[in-house]
Amino acid sequence: VNRPVETDVLIIGAGSGGKPLAGELGRAGIPTLVVEQALVGGECPYVACIPSKSMLVQGRHHVLAGPHTDAQHRAAWTQAVDVRDRTVRHRDDTHAAQVLTSDGAGLLRGRAQVQPDRSVRVGDTTIRWRRALVIATGSAVAIPSLDGLDTVPYWTSEDALSTDERPDRLLIMGGGPIGCELAQVYASFGSRVTLVQSGPQLLSREPAWLAAALAVSLGELGIDVRTSATAASVRASADGVALEVPGVGTLHADRLLVATGKTPRTAGLGLEHLDLATEGPLAVDERLRVRTTSGHVLPDVFAIGDVTAIAAYTHTANYHARTVAAHLLGSGLDADHTGIPRVVYTDPAVLCVGLTADQAAEGGIDAVTARFDARETSRSAVERTAQRTWGSPEAQRPGAVELVADRATGILIGASAIGPEADSWAAELALAVRARMRVHDLAQQLHAFPSWTEAIHPPARELAEKIGP
Ligand SMILES: Cc1cc2nc3c(=O)[nH]c(=O)nc-3n(C[C@H](O)[C@H](O)[C@H](O)COP(=O)(O)OP(=O)(O)OC[C@H]3O[C@@H](n4cnc5c(N)ncnc54)[C@H](O)[C@@H]3O)c2cc1C
């Protein structure tokens, strides 16, 4: 019988949460073992964030150099795929694994499962944790129940970001961040893309005006955006797939991409032996310790990243890793989920943070809002004049900022921005929401002239005036 392996901290999953946590604990000299069943680094560097940004950036260069013939689109696509694959190190995690072990953490490859005696099994190895078990298993693609879907081949985002195929006609189900980004990627390289969204707008939880502006931009790229369009069935056709959408008709494509969301990976892990949820997200307290199904907190079991379903982004998983490390290293900090930026890297890009006006109203907050059209900034005038001369197709790209403040306190509780590179310049708004800044103070901030950030000043000032001193 193999003797069980013992470690202070056992982490299941070496992704955006588990890997930096293992590294930080390893560097601090805490015996730490991380179990990974697939790639060290998780989905982000290989099949999610990084390849999608690589293709978006390249697609943008390609579009600006256009217009193109189909042959030119295809040649550019082949080149872009090569750059993408080099950027993601051809999905080889050797370097990531080396970084992890040189930080002092142990790595065990395999699939971890919690056992009835509170140990964890990986193949023939039994592991016991002395101080903490950290569940950092991420999320899996959620496949909707759609009549016929099990009979047709379809892509997930992972396929769409690993393939070298560029379909002539691509049908995307799901108008969330991933569906919108991948629609832009493929349309940039000449695919005819139809984006089908069941709800009344893209980005269902963000403000309707912003989603409408994004839909206009995607439309200008040639994407056929269909909202309030719920697929009823799908079947194989002679040349691909046919999606039946009541009220719209039959949509034909060479490929179908399912991008309808992700689901926390809690099933099949043996979590029932810890009295934890085996479906849906793991509930956590402010130190990211898990709550059992009966509601009490396990002092030595933590959950971080997508498996918690709290703002499923790499920056959240990184933050969770820092929070658990601080707890285990003694300088504990409570997790504060205020001000996590929600970004879509389309062009124009989207950055939203905190509450939308609708969410504030639902929460019973008396909120005031102000919106400003970024095309009124000096930067926009400079860009538009240049664009007209250089013939680039983006002169009409929208840009706008909306701020939401609590009337009672004047505190900025939410913000939404869309515009060129809004993912970067609107980050100031995430800081302001997280710092619980009053709009009066935000209105006193100096913004570099002539930068896009100047779009923040007018609505901040308008809100300060509306609210009064
Ligand atoms: C197409 C796409 C684009 C995205 N773009 C962005 C972006 O631009 N910016 C951003 O911030 N976020 C983006 N995300 C989200 C981001 O990828 C996730 O939020 C992030 O990876 C979550 O980190 P995690 O550690 O929770 O999970 P992961 O990074 O997925 O890591 C979980 C790890 O656990 C392992 N695992 C699971 N179960 C077991 C088990 N039983 N035993 C052993 N190992 C196990 C998995 O193999 C995996 O490696 C994107 C996601 C997708 C799909």
Short mmCIF file of C-alpha atoms and ligand atoms in Angstrom, two decimals:
data_model
loop_
_atom_site.label_atom_id
_atom_site.label_comp_id
_atom_site.label_asym_id
_atom_site.label_seq_id
_atom_site.Cartn_x
_atom_site.Cartn_y
_atom_site.Cartn_z
CA VAL A 1 0.00 0.00 0.00
CA ASN A 2 1.34 3.43 -0.99
CA ARG A 3 1.85 5.78 1.94
CA PRO A 4 -0.19 8.95 1.51
CA VAL A 5 1.70 12.06 0.40
CA GLU A 6 1.32 14.94 2.85
CA THR A 7 1.50 18.63 2.08
CA ASP A 8 0.54 21.84 3.86
CA VAL A 9 -1.50 23.19 0.96
CA LEU A 10 -3.09 21.12 -1.78
CA ILE A 11 -4.43 22.96 -4.81
CA ILE A 12 -6.65 21.32 -7.43
CA GLY A 13 -6.16 23.09 -10.76
CA ALA A 14 -3.13 25.08 -11.97
CA GLY A 15 -4.99 27.81 -13.88
CA SER A 16 -5.27 31.58 -13.43
CA GLY A 17 -6.12 30.97 -9.77
CA GLY A 18 -4.19 27.87 -8.75
CA LYS A 19 -0.89 28.57 -10.51
CA PRO A 20 -0.14 32.01 -9.00
CA LEU A 21 -1.29 30.81 -5.58
CA ALA A 22 1.06 27.81 -5.75
CA GLY A 23 3.87 30.12 -6.87
CA GLU A 24 3.34 32.60 -4.06
CA LEU A 25 3.12 29.92 -1.37
CA GLY A 26 6.09 28.07 -2.85
CA ARG A 27 8.22 31.22 -2.79
CA ALA A 28 7.22 31.74 0.84
CA GLY A 29 8.48 28.27 1.72
CA ILE A 30 5.07 26.71 2.44
CA PRO A 31 4.94 23.06 1.29
CA THR A 32 2.44 23.23 -1.57
CA LEU A 33 1.33 20.67 -4.13
CA VAL A 34 -0.79 21.50 -7.15
CA VAL A 35 -2.64 18.88 -9.18
CA GLU A 36 -3.36 19.59 -12.85
CA GLN A 37 -5.20 17.31 -15.26
CA ALA A 38 -4.52 19.33 -18.41
CA LEU A 39 -2.25 22.33 -19.03
CA VAL A 40 -0.33 24.21 -16.34
CA GLY A 41 -1.65 27.76 -16.66
CA GLY A 42 -5.27 26.69 -17.23
CA GLU A 43 -7.34 27.81 -20.20
CA CYS A 44 -6.36 31.49 -20.33
CA PRO A 45 -2.87 31.35 -21.89
CA TYR A 46 -3.60 28.56 -24.39
CA VAL A 47 -7.25 28.44 -25.48
CA ALA A 48 -9.02 31.49 -24.04
CA CYS A 49 -7.79 35.04 -23.21
CA ILE A 50 -4.46 35.05 -25.01
CA PRO A 51 -5.31 33.40 -28.37
CA SER A 52 -8.53 35.43 -28.60
CA LYS A 53 -6.62 38.67 -28.01
CA SER A 54 -3.95 37.61 -30.48
CA MET A 55 -6.58 37.04 -33.17
CA LEU A 56 -8.46 40.26 -32.33
CA VAL A 57 -5.32 42.37 -32.52
CA GLN A 58 -4.27 40.75 -35.80
CA GLY A 59 -7.77 41.01 -37.23
CA ARG A 60 -7.72 44.72 -36.50
CA HIS A 61 -4.40 45.21 -38.33
CA HIS A 62 -5.79 43.21 -41.23
CA VAL A 63 -9.05 45.19 -41.45
CA LEU A 64 -7.20 48.52 -41.38
CA ALA A 65 -5.05 47.35 -44.31
CA GLY A 66 -8.18 46.41 -46.33
CA PRO A 67 -10.35 46.04 -48.31
CA HIS A 68 -9.32 42.50 -49.23
CA THR A 69 -10.17 39.79 -51.70
CA ASP A 70 -11.12 36.38 -50.34
CA ALA A 71 -7.69 35.03 -51.29
CA GLN A 72 -6.06 37.83 -49.29
CA HIS A 73 -8.33 37.07 -46.33
CA ARG A 74 -7.32 33.42 -46.45
CA ALA A 75 -3.61 34.16 -46.68
CA ALA A 76 -3.87 36.59 -43.76
CA TRP A 77 -5.82 34.04 -41.73
CA THR A 78 -3.12 31.40 -42.22
CA GLN A 79 -0.50 33.88 -41.09
CA ALA A 80 -2.59 34.99 -38.09
CA VAL A 81 -3.08 31.39 -36.98
CA ASP A 82 0.67 30.90 -37.07
CA VAL A 83 1.22 34.01 -34.93
CA ARG A 84 -1.56 32.87 -32.56
CA ASP A 85 0.04 29.45 -32.14
CA ARG A 86 3.46 30.93 -31.47
CA THR A 87 1.88 33.33 -28.95
CA VAL A 88 0.35 30.42 -27.05
CA ARG A 89 3.60 28.40 -27.28
CA HIS A 90 1.77 25.80 -29.38
CA ARG A 91 -0.18 24.89 -26.24
CA ASP A 92 2.98 23.51 -24.64
CA ASP A 93 3.07 24.11 -20.88
CA THR A 94 6.66 23.00 -20.23
CA HIS A 95 7.77 26.55 -19.44
CA ALA A 96 4.78 27.21 -17.14
CA ALA A 97 5.47 23.97 -15.27
CA GLN A 98 9.13 24.96 -14.86
CA VAL A 99 8.16 28.35 -13.43
CA LEU A 100 5.85 26.64 -10.96
CA THR A 101 8.41 24.16 -9.70
CA SER A 102 11.22 26.70 -9.61
CA ASP A 103 8.96 28.76 -7.34
CA GLY A 104 9.15 25.81 -4.97
CA ALA A 105 5.70 24.25 -5.47
CA GLY A 106 5.20 20.59 -6.33
CA LEU A 107 3.27 19.62 -9.45
CA LEU A 108 1.38 16.38 -9.87
CA ARG A 109 -0.25 15.72 -13.22
CA GLY A 110 -3.56 13.92 -13.18
CA ARG A 111 -7.17 14.21 -12.20
CA ALA A 112 -7.87 14.90 -8.54
CA GLN A 113 -10.85 13.53 -6.67
CA VAL A 114 -11.81 14.06 -3.06
CA GLN A 115 -12.33 10.80 -1.14
CA PRO A 116 -14.78 9.99 1.69
CA ASP A 117 -11.93 10.17 4.25
CA ARG A 118 -11.05 13.79 3.26
CA SER A 119 -8.00 12.75 1.30
CA VAL A 120 -7.53 13.46 -2.40
CA ARG A 121 -6.68 10.79 -4.94
CA VAL A 122 -4.76 11.30 -8.16
CA GLY A 123 -4.33 7.98 -9.94
CA ASP A 124 -2.66 5.69 -7.41
CA THR A 125 -1.51 8.53 -5.19
CA THR A 126 -3.34 9.56 -2.04
CA ILE A 127 -2.67 13.07 -0.78
CA ARG A 128 -3.54 14.66 2.55
CA TRP A 129 -3.50 18.37 3.27
CA ARG A 130 -2.44 19.71 6.65
CA ARG A 131 -3.53 23.34 6.35
CA ALA A 132 -5.63 23.92 3.27
CA LEU A 133 -7.31 22.41 0.27
CA VAL A 134 -7.90 24.93 -2.52
CA ILE A 135 -10.42 24.13 -5.25
CA ALA A 136 -9.36 26.04 -8.37
CA THR A 137 -10.94 23.87 -11.04
CA GLY A 138 -12.29 26.67 -13.25
CA SER A 139 -15.34 26.31 -15.47
CA ALA A 140 -16.41 24.21 -18.45
CA VAL A 141 -18.30 25.23 -21.56
CA ALA A 142 -22.05 25.07 -20.92
CA ILE A 143 -23.83 23.27 -23.72
CA PRO A 144 -27.46 24.39 -24.05
CA SER A 145 -30.23 21.87 -24.46
CA LEU A 146 -31.16 22.40 -28.09
CA ASP A 147 -33.03 19.91 -30.19
CA GLY A 148 -30.55 18.21 -32.55
CA LEU A 149 -27.37 19.67 -31.05
CA ASP A 150 -26.10 16.21 -30.11
CA THR A 151 -26.39 15.14 -33.75
CA VAL A 152 -24.31 17.88 -35.39
CA PRO A 153 -20.63 18.73 -35.07
CA TYR A 154 -20.11 22.09 -33.37
CA TRP A 155 -17.28 24.22 -32.11
CA THR A 156 -16.71 25.61 -28.64
CA SER A 157 -14.55 28.69 -28.07
CA GLU A 158 -11.62 26.36 -27.52
CA ASP A 159 -12.09 24.84 -31.00
CA ALA A 160 -12.54 28.27 -32.57
CA LEU A 161 -9.25 29.37 -30.98
CA SER A 162 -7.28 26.24 -31.87
CA THR A 163 -8.40 25.52 -35.42
CA ASP A 164 -6.68 26.58 -38.61
CA GLU A 165 -9.99 26.45 -40.47
CA ARG A 166 -11.68 29.69 -41.49
CA PRO A 167 -15.25 28.82 -42.45
CA ASP A 168 -16.91 30.86 -45.20
CA ARG A 169 -20.08 31.03 -43.13
CA LEU A 170 -19.97 30.89 -39.34
CA LEU A 171 -22.99 30.83 -37.08
CA ILE A 172 -22.40 31.82 -33.47
CA MET A 173 -24.93 31.07 -30.75
CA GLY A 174 -24.53 33.44 -27.82
CA GLY A 175 -23.97 37.19 -27.76
CA GLY A 176 -21.91 37.41 -24.58
CA PRO A 177 -18.29 38.60 -24.44
CA ILE A 178 -16.93 35.41 -26.02
CA GLY A 179 -19.52 35.31 -28.82
CA CYS A 180 -18.93 38.99 -29.65
CA GLU A 181 -15.13 38.68 -29.61
CA LEU A 182 -15.10 35.57 -31.80
CA ALA A 183 -17.63 37.10 -34.20
CA GLN A 184 -15.23 39.99 -34.67
CA VAL A 185 -12.23 37.67 -35.12
CA TYR A 186 -13.82 35.63 -37.90
CA ALA A 187 -15.53 38.56 -39.62
CA SER A 188 -12.23 40.46 -39.70
CA PHE A 189 -10.76 37.67 -41.82
CA GLY A 190 -13.69 37.53 -44.21
CA SER A 191 -16.01 34.89 -42.75
CA ARG A 192 -19.68 35.74 -43.12
CA VAL A 193 -20.74 35.65 -39.48
CA THR A 194 -24.24 35.47 -38.04
CA LEU A 195 -24.48 36.09 -34.31
CA VAL A 196 -27.64 34.78 -32.69
CA GLN A 197 -28.59 36.02 -29.25
CA SER A 198 -31.72 34.82 -27.48
CA GLY A 199 -32.13 37.91 -25.30
CA PRO A 200 -33.13 41.36 -26.53
CA GLN A 201 -29.55 42.69 -26.59
CA LEU A 202 -25.91 41.62 -26.77
CA LEU A 203 -24.02 41.51 -23.42
CA SER A 204 -27.25 40.80 -21.55
CA ARG A 205 -26.24 42.32 -18.22
CA GLU A 206 -24.73 45.55 -19.53
CA PRO A 207 -26.66 48.73 -20.38
CA ALA A 208 -28.89 48.47 -23.45
CA TRP A 209 -27.46 51.65 -25.06
CA LEU A 210 -23.96 50.21 -24.85
CA ALA A 211 -25.02 46.84 -26.28
CA ALA A 212 -26.78 48.67 -29.13
CA ALA A 213 -23.62 50.65 -29.91
CA LEU A 214 -21.59 47.44 -29.98
CA ALA A 215 -24.15 45.81 -32.29
CA VAL A 216 -23.83 48.74 -34.70
CA SER A 217 -20.04 48.36 -34.80
CA LEU A 218 -20.20 44.60 -35.30
CA GLY A 219 -22.75 45.23 -38.05
CA GLU A 220 -20.35 47.61 -39.79
CA LEU A 221 -17.86 44.77 -39.91
CA GLY A 222 -20.47 42.76 -41.80
CA ILE A 223 -21.70 40.64 -38.89
CA ASP A 224 -25.40 39.80 -39.04
CA VAL A 225 -26.48 40.38 -35.43
CA ARG A 226 -29.81 38.75 -34.52
CA THR A 227 -31.17 39.56 -31.08
CA SER A 228 -34.37 38.16 -29.49
CA ALA A 229 -33.62 35.12 -31.61
CA THR A 230 -33.93 31.82 -29.75
CA ALA A 231 -32.89 28.74 -31.69
CA ALA A 232 -35.46 25.95 -31.63
CA SER A 233 -33.47 23.18 -33.31
CA VAL A 234 -30.41 22.42 -35.36
CA ARG A 235 -29.71 19.74 -37.94
CA ALA A 236 -26.98 18.75 -40.34
CA SER A 237 -27.46 19.99 -43.90
CA ALA A 238 -25.74 19.07 -47.14
CA ASP A 239 -23.12 21.77 -46.68
CA GLY A 240 -22.95 22.25 -42.93
CA VAL A 241 -25.59 23.04 -40.34
CA ALA A 242 -29.06 24.57 -40.40
CA LEU A 243 -30.34 26.38 -37.33
CA GLU A 244 -34.07 26.88 -36.98
CA VAL A 245 -34.89 30.20 -35.32
CA PRO A 246 -38.60 30.99 -34.94
CA GLY A 247 -39.37 34.46 -36.24
CA VAL A 248 -36.11 34.56 -38.18
CA GLY A 249 -36.15 31.40 -40.31
CA THR A 250 -33.50 28.83 -41.12
CA LEU A 251 -29.92 30.01 -40.81
CA HIS A 252 -27.33 28.03 -42.77
CA ALA A 253 -23.62 27.88 -42.08
CA ASP A 254 -20.52 25.78 -42.61
CA ARG A 255 -19.79 25.83 -38.91
CA LEU A 256 -21.70 26.35 -35.70
CA LEU A 257 -19.97 27.84 -32.66
CA VAL A 258 -21.71 27.42 -29.31
CA ALA A 259 -20.81 30.31 -26.99
CA THR A 260 -23.73 30.37 -24.58
CA GLY A 261 -21.75 30.49 -21.37
CA LYS A 262 -19.69 28.51 -18.93
CA THR A 263 -20.48 26.49 -15.86
CA PRO A 264 -18.37 26.07 -12.69
CA ARG A 265 -16.47 22.76 -12.64
CA THR A 266 -17.82 21.18 -9.46
CA ALA A 267 -19.21 17.87 -10.77
CA GLY A 268 -17.24 14.63 -10.54
CA LEU A 269 -14.71 15.99 -8.04
CA GLY A 270 -16.02 14.07 -5.02
CA LEU A 271 -17.08 17.35 -3.40
CA GLU A 272 -20.09 15.61 -1.85
CA HIS A 273 -17.60 14.10 0.63
CA LEU A 274 -17.00 17.62 1.95
CA ASP A 275 -20.71 18.42 1.86
CA LEU A 276 -20.13 20.94 -0.96
CA ALA A 277 -22.17 21.71 -4.06
CA THR A 278 -21.61 19.27 -6.93
CA GLU A 279 -23.54 21.42 -9.37
CA GLY A 280 -23.27 25.15 -9.92
CA PRO A 281 -20.77 27.40 -8.14
CA LEU A 282 -19.08 26.94 -4.78
CA ALA A 283 -20.26 29.51 -2.24
CA VAL A 284 -17.46 31.25 -0.33
CA ASP A 285 -17.03 33.70 2.55
CA GLU A 286 -14.86 36.86 2.52
CA ARG A 287 -11.68 34.78 2.95
CA LEU A 288 -12.80 32.52 0.09
CA ARG A 289 -13.40 29.63 2.48
CA VAL A 290 -16.16 27.39 1.12
CA ARG A 291 -19.63 27.14 2.55
CA THR A 292 -21.14 23.68 2.78
CA THR A 293 -24.59 22.93 1.40
CA SER A 294 -25.90 23.40 4.94
CA GLY A 295 -24.31 26.86 5.06
CA HIS A 296 -21.38 26.60 7.43
CA VAL A 297 -17.85 27.57 6.56
CA LEU A 298 -15.06 24.98 6.30
CA PRO A 299 -11.99 26.67 7.81
CA ASP A 300 -9.48 24.70 5.74
CA VAL A 301 -11.15 24.47 2.30
CA PHE A 302 -11.04 27.37 -0.17
CA ALA A 303 -12.42 27.99 -3.65
CA ILE A 304 -10.97 30.51 -6.09
CA GLY A 305 -11.57 31.69 -9.65
CA ASP A 306 -14.31 30.62 -12.06
CA VAL A 307 -15.51 27.78 -9.82
CA THR A 308 -16.97 30.46 -7.51
CA ALA A 309 -18.79 32.12 -10.47
CA ILE A 310 -17.74 35.52 -9.08
CA ALA A 311 -16.84 37.72 -12.08
CA ALA A 312 -15.27 34.92 -14.13
CA TYR A 313 -12.12 36.63 -15.37
CA THR A 314 -8.45 35.90 -15.06
CA HIS A 315 -7.96 39.08 -13.02
CA THR A 316 -10.54 37.78 -10.49
CA ALA A 317 -8.79 34.40 -10.25
CA ASN A 318 -5.44 36.20 -9.75
CA TYR A 319 -6.99 38.37 -7.04
CA HIS A 320 -8.49 35.34 -5.31
CA ALA A 321 -5.05 33.71 -5.36
CA ARG A 322 -3.54 36.77 -3.64
CA THR A 323 -6.36 36.81 -1.09
CA VAL A 324 -5.93 33.15 -0.11
CA ALA A 325 -2.13 33.56 -0.04
CA ALA A 326 -2.53 36.53 2.33
CA HIS A 327 -4.79 34.44 4.56
CA LEU A 328 -2.40 31.49 4.67
CA LEU A 329 0.66 33.68 5.12
CA GLY A 330 -0.93 35.45 8.06
CA SER A 331 -1.51 38.97 6.78
CA GLY A 332 -5.15 38.18 6.01
CA LEU A 333 -7.29 40.49 3.93
CA ASP A 334 -10.98 40.08 3.21
CA ALA A 335 -11.88 39.77 -0.47
CA ASP A 336 -13.59 42.88 -1.82
CA HIS A 337 -15.36 42.26 -5.11
CA THR A 338 -16.20 45.90 -5.73
CA GLY A 339 -14.86 47.40 -8.91
CA ILE A 340 -13.92 44.32 -10.94
CA PRO A 341 -13.68 45.48 -14.56
CA ARG A 342 -15.82 43.56 -17.06
CA VAL A 343 -14.10 43.88 -20.39
CA VAL A 344 -14.90 42.88 -23.97
CA TYR A 345 -11.93 43.29 -26.30
CA THR A 346 -13.91 44.03 -29.42
CA ASP A 347 -13.31 47.19 -31.41
CA PRO A 348 -14.69 49.43 -30.01
CA ALA A 349 -13.84 47.82 -26.68
CA VAL A 350 -16.14 47.70 -23.68
CA LEU A 351 -15.32 48.23 -20.02
CA CYS A 352 -18.07 48.13 -17.41
CA VAL A 353 -17.71 48.14 -13.66
CA GLY A 354 -20.01 48.09 -10.65
CA LEU A 355 -23.75 48.49 -11.03
CA THR A 356 -25.68 49.50 -14.11
CA ALA A 357 -28.52 51.97 -13.63
CA ASP A 358 -31.03 49.08 -13.87
CA GLN A 359 -29.18 47.00 -11.28
CA ALA A 360 -29.03 49.98 -8.92
CA ALA A 361 -32.79 50.45 -9.28
CA GLU A 362 -33.39 46.73 -8.64
CA GLY A 363 -31.27 47.07 -5.51
CA GLY A 364 -33.46 49.93 -4.29
CA ILE A 365 -30.76 52.56 -4.76
CA ASP A 366 -31.82 56.04 -5.81
CA ALA A 367 -29.29 56.40 -8.59
CA VAL A 368 -28.48 59.27 -10.93
CA THR A 369 -26.81 58.76 -14.27
CA ALA A 370 -25.04 60.90 -16.84
CA ARG A 371 -23.71 59.87 -20.23
CA PHE A 372 -21.25 61.56 -22.55
CA ASP A 373 -20.51 60.92 -26.21
CA ALA A 374 -16.75 60.42 -26.56
CA ARG A 375 -16.95 61.76 -30.12
CA GLU A 376 -17.14 65.20 -28.54
CA THR A 377 -13.59 64.92 -27.20
CA SER A 378 -10.66 66.58 -28.94
CA ARG A 379 -9.05 63.19 -29.35
CA SER A 380 -11.99 62.02 -31.39
CA ALA A 381 -11.75 65.05 -33.68
CA VAL A 382 -8.05 64.37 -34.26
CA GLU A 383 -8.69 60.69 -35.00
CA ARG A 384 -11.63 61.34 -37.31
CA THR A 385 -9.75 63.83 -39.44
CA ALA A 386 -6.81 61.45 -39.73
CA GLN A 387 -9.09 58.54 -40.55
CA ARG A 388 -10.83 60.41 -43.34
CA THR A 389 -7.49 61.16 -44.95
CA TRP A 390 -6.10 57.66 -44.55
CA GLY A 391 -9.33 56.04 -45.63
CA SER A 392 -9.66 53.76 -42.65
CA PRO A 393 -13.09 52.25 -42.16
CA GLU A 394 -13.58 53.26 -38.57
CA ALA A 395 -14.51 56.92 -38.66
CA GLN A 396 -17.91 56.20 -37.18
CA ARG A 397 -16.73 54.07 -34.28
CA PRO A 398 -18.83 55.00 -31.30
CA GLY A 399 -17.55 55.98 -27.94
CA ALA A 400 -19.46 56.86 -24.82
CA VAL A 401 -19.19 56.85 -21.07
CA GLU A 402 -22.04 56.50 -18.60
CA LEU A 403 -21.60 57.05 -14.88
CA VAL A 404 -23.99 55.90 -12.16
CA ALA A 405 -23.91 57.52 -8.72
CA ASP A 406 -25.83 57.04 -5.51
CA ARG A 407 -27.84 60.24 -5.05
CA ALA A 408 -27.74 59.96 -1.27
CA THR A 409 -23.95 59.79 -0.95
CA GLY A 410 -22.61 61.02 -4.29
CA ILE A 411 -20.51 57.86 -4.53
CA LEU A 412 -19.80 56.44 -7.98
CA ILE A 413 -21.36 52.97 -7.93
CA GLY A 414 -21.03 52.01 -11.56
CA ALA A 415 -19.68 53.00 -14.94
CA SER A 416 -19.85 51.77 -18.52
CA ALA A 417 -17.61 52.76 -21.37
CA ILE A 418 -17.38 51.81 -25.02
CA GLY A 419 -14.81 53.18 -27.39
CA PRO A 420 -11.42 52.69 -28.98
CA GLU A 421 -9.24 50.87 -26.44
CA ALA A 422 -11.76 51.53 -23.66
CA ASP A 423 -10.33 48.44 -21.92
CA SER A 424 -7.31 50.59 -21.08
CA TRP A 425 -8.40 54.19 -20.69
CA ALA A 426 -11.63 53.47 -18.83
CA ALA A 427 -9.71 51.53 -16.16
CA GLU A 428 -9.74 54.77 -14.17
CA LEU A 429 -13.44 54.15 -13.62
CA ALA A 430 -12.77 50.72 -12.08
CA LEU A 431 -10.37 52.37 -9.65
CA ALA A 432 -12.90 55.10 -8.83
CA VAL A 433 -15.68 52.57 -8.16
CA ARG A 434 -13.38 50.39 -6.06
CA ALA A 435 -12.18 53.43 -4.08
CA ARG A 436 -15.83 54.40 -3.53
CA MET A 437 -14.99 57.81 -4.85
CA ARG A 438 -17.57 60.60 -4.87
CA VAL A 439 -18.35 61.98 -8.32
CA HIS A 440 -17.40 65.39 -6.92
CA ASP A 441 -13.82 64.15 -6.48
CA LEU A 442 -13.83 62.38 -9.83
CA ALA A 443 -14.87 65.68 -11.42
CA GLN A 444 -11.74 67.26 -9.91
CA GLN A 445 -9.43 64.71 -11.53
CA LEU A 446 -7.23 66.08 -14.32
CA HIS A 447 -7.34 64.11 -17.56
CA ALA A 448 -4.53 64.24 -20.07
CA PHE A 449 -5.36 66.38 -23.10
CA PRO A 450 -6.21 65.21 -25.75
CA SER A 451 -6.81 61.63 -24.54
CA TRP A 452 -9.99 59.55 -24.53
CA THR A 453 -10.06 59.81 -20.72
CA GLU A 454 -11.36 63.34 -21.15
CA ALA A 455 -14.74 61.71 -21.82
CA ILE A 456 -14.95 60.98 -18.09
CA HIS A 457 -14.96 64.59 -16.96
CA PRO A 458 -18.28 65.90 -18.38
CA PRO A 459 -20.53 63.18 -16.93
CA ALA A 460 -18.70 63.32 -13.58
CA ARG A 461 -19.28 67.05 -13.42
CA GLU A 462 -22.89 66.71 -14.52
CA LEU A 463 -23.56 64.20 -11.73
CA ALA A 464 -21.82 66.35 -9.11
CA GLU A 465 -24.06 69.25 -10.13
CA LYS A 466 -27.20 67.11 -10.14
CA ILE A 467 -26.44 65.77 -6.67
CA GLY A 468 -25.30 69.07 -5.18
CA PRO A 469 -22.64 69.58 -2.52
C1 LIG B 1 -12.66 32.31 -25.10
C2 LIG B 1 -12.38 32.91 -23.75
C3 LIG B 1 -11.76 34.14 -23.66
C4 LIG B 1 -11.49 34.70 -22.42
N1 LIG B 1 -10.88 35.91 -22.39
C5 LIG B 1 -10.60 36.47 -21.19
C6 LIG B 1 -9.93 37.71 -21.12
O1 LIG B 1 -9.58 38.31 -22.15
N2 LIG B 1 -9.66 38.24 -19.91
C7 LIG B 1 -10.02 37.59 -18.75
O2 LIG B 1 -9.76 38.12 -17.68
N3 LIG B 1 -10.66 36.40 -18.78
C8 LIG B 1 -10.95 35.83 -19.98
N4 LIG B 1 -11.55 34.60 -20.01
C9 LIG B 1 -11.88 33.93 -18.73
C10 LIG B 1 -10.65 33.27 -18.10
O3 LIG B 1 -10.09 32.36 -19.02
C11 LIG B 1 -11.06 32.55 -16.81
O4 LIG B 1 -11.78 33.42 -15.99
C12 LIG B 1 -9.84 32.05 -16.02
O5 LIG B 1 -9.06 31.18 -16.79
C13 LIG B 1 -10.31 31.33 -14.75
O6 LIG B 1 -9.22 30.84 -14.03
P1 LIG B 1 -9.41 29.55 -13.11
O7 LIG B 1 -8.10 29.33 -12.43
O8 LIG B 1 -10.62 29.68 -12.30
O9 LIG B 1 -9.71 28.38 -14.15
P2 LIG B 1 -8.73 27.75 -15.27
O10 LIG B 1 -7.71 28.73 -15.69
O11 LIG B 1 -9.58 27.13 -16.30
O12 LIG B 1 -7.97 26.62 -14.47
C14 LIG B 1 -8.61 25.49 -13.91
C15 LIG B 1 -7.69 24.31 -14.04
O13 LIG B 1 -8.17 23.25 -13.22
C16 LIG B 1 -7.89 22.04 -13.88
N5 LIG B 1 -8.76 21.01 -13.29
C17 LIG B 1 -10.11 21.00 -13.25
N6 LIG B 1 -10.56 19.92 -12.60
C18 LIG B 1 -9.46 19.23 -12.20
C19 LIG B 1 -9.26 18.02 -11.48
N7 LIG B 1 -10.29 17.29 -11.02
N8 LIG B 1 -8.00 17.60 -11.26
C20 LIG B 1 -6.94 18.32 -11.73
N9 LIG B 1 -7.06 19.47 -12.41
C21 LIG B 1 -8.31 19.91 -12.63
C22 LIG B 1 -8.19 22.35 -15.33
O14 LIG B 1 -7.56 21.42 -16.19
C23 LIG B 1 -7.65 23.76 -15.47
O15 LIG B 1 -6.33 23.78 -15.95
C24 LIG B 1 -11.85 34.01 -21.24
C25 LIG B 1 -12.47 32.76 -21.32
C26 LIG B 1 -12.73 32.21 -22.55
C27 LIG B 1 -13.37 30.85 -22.62
#
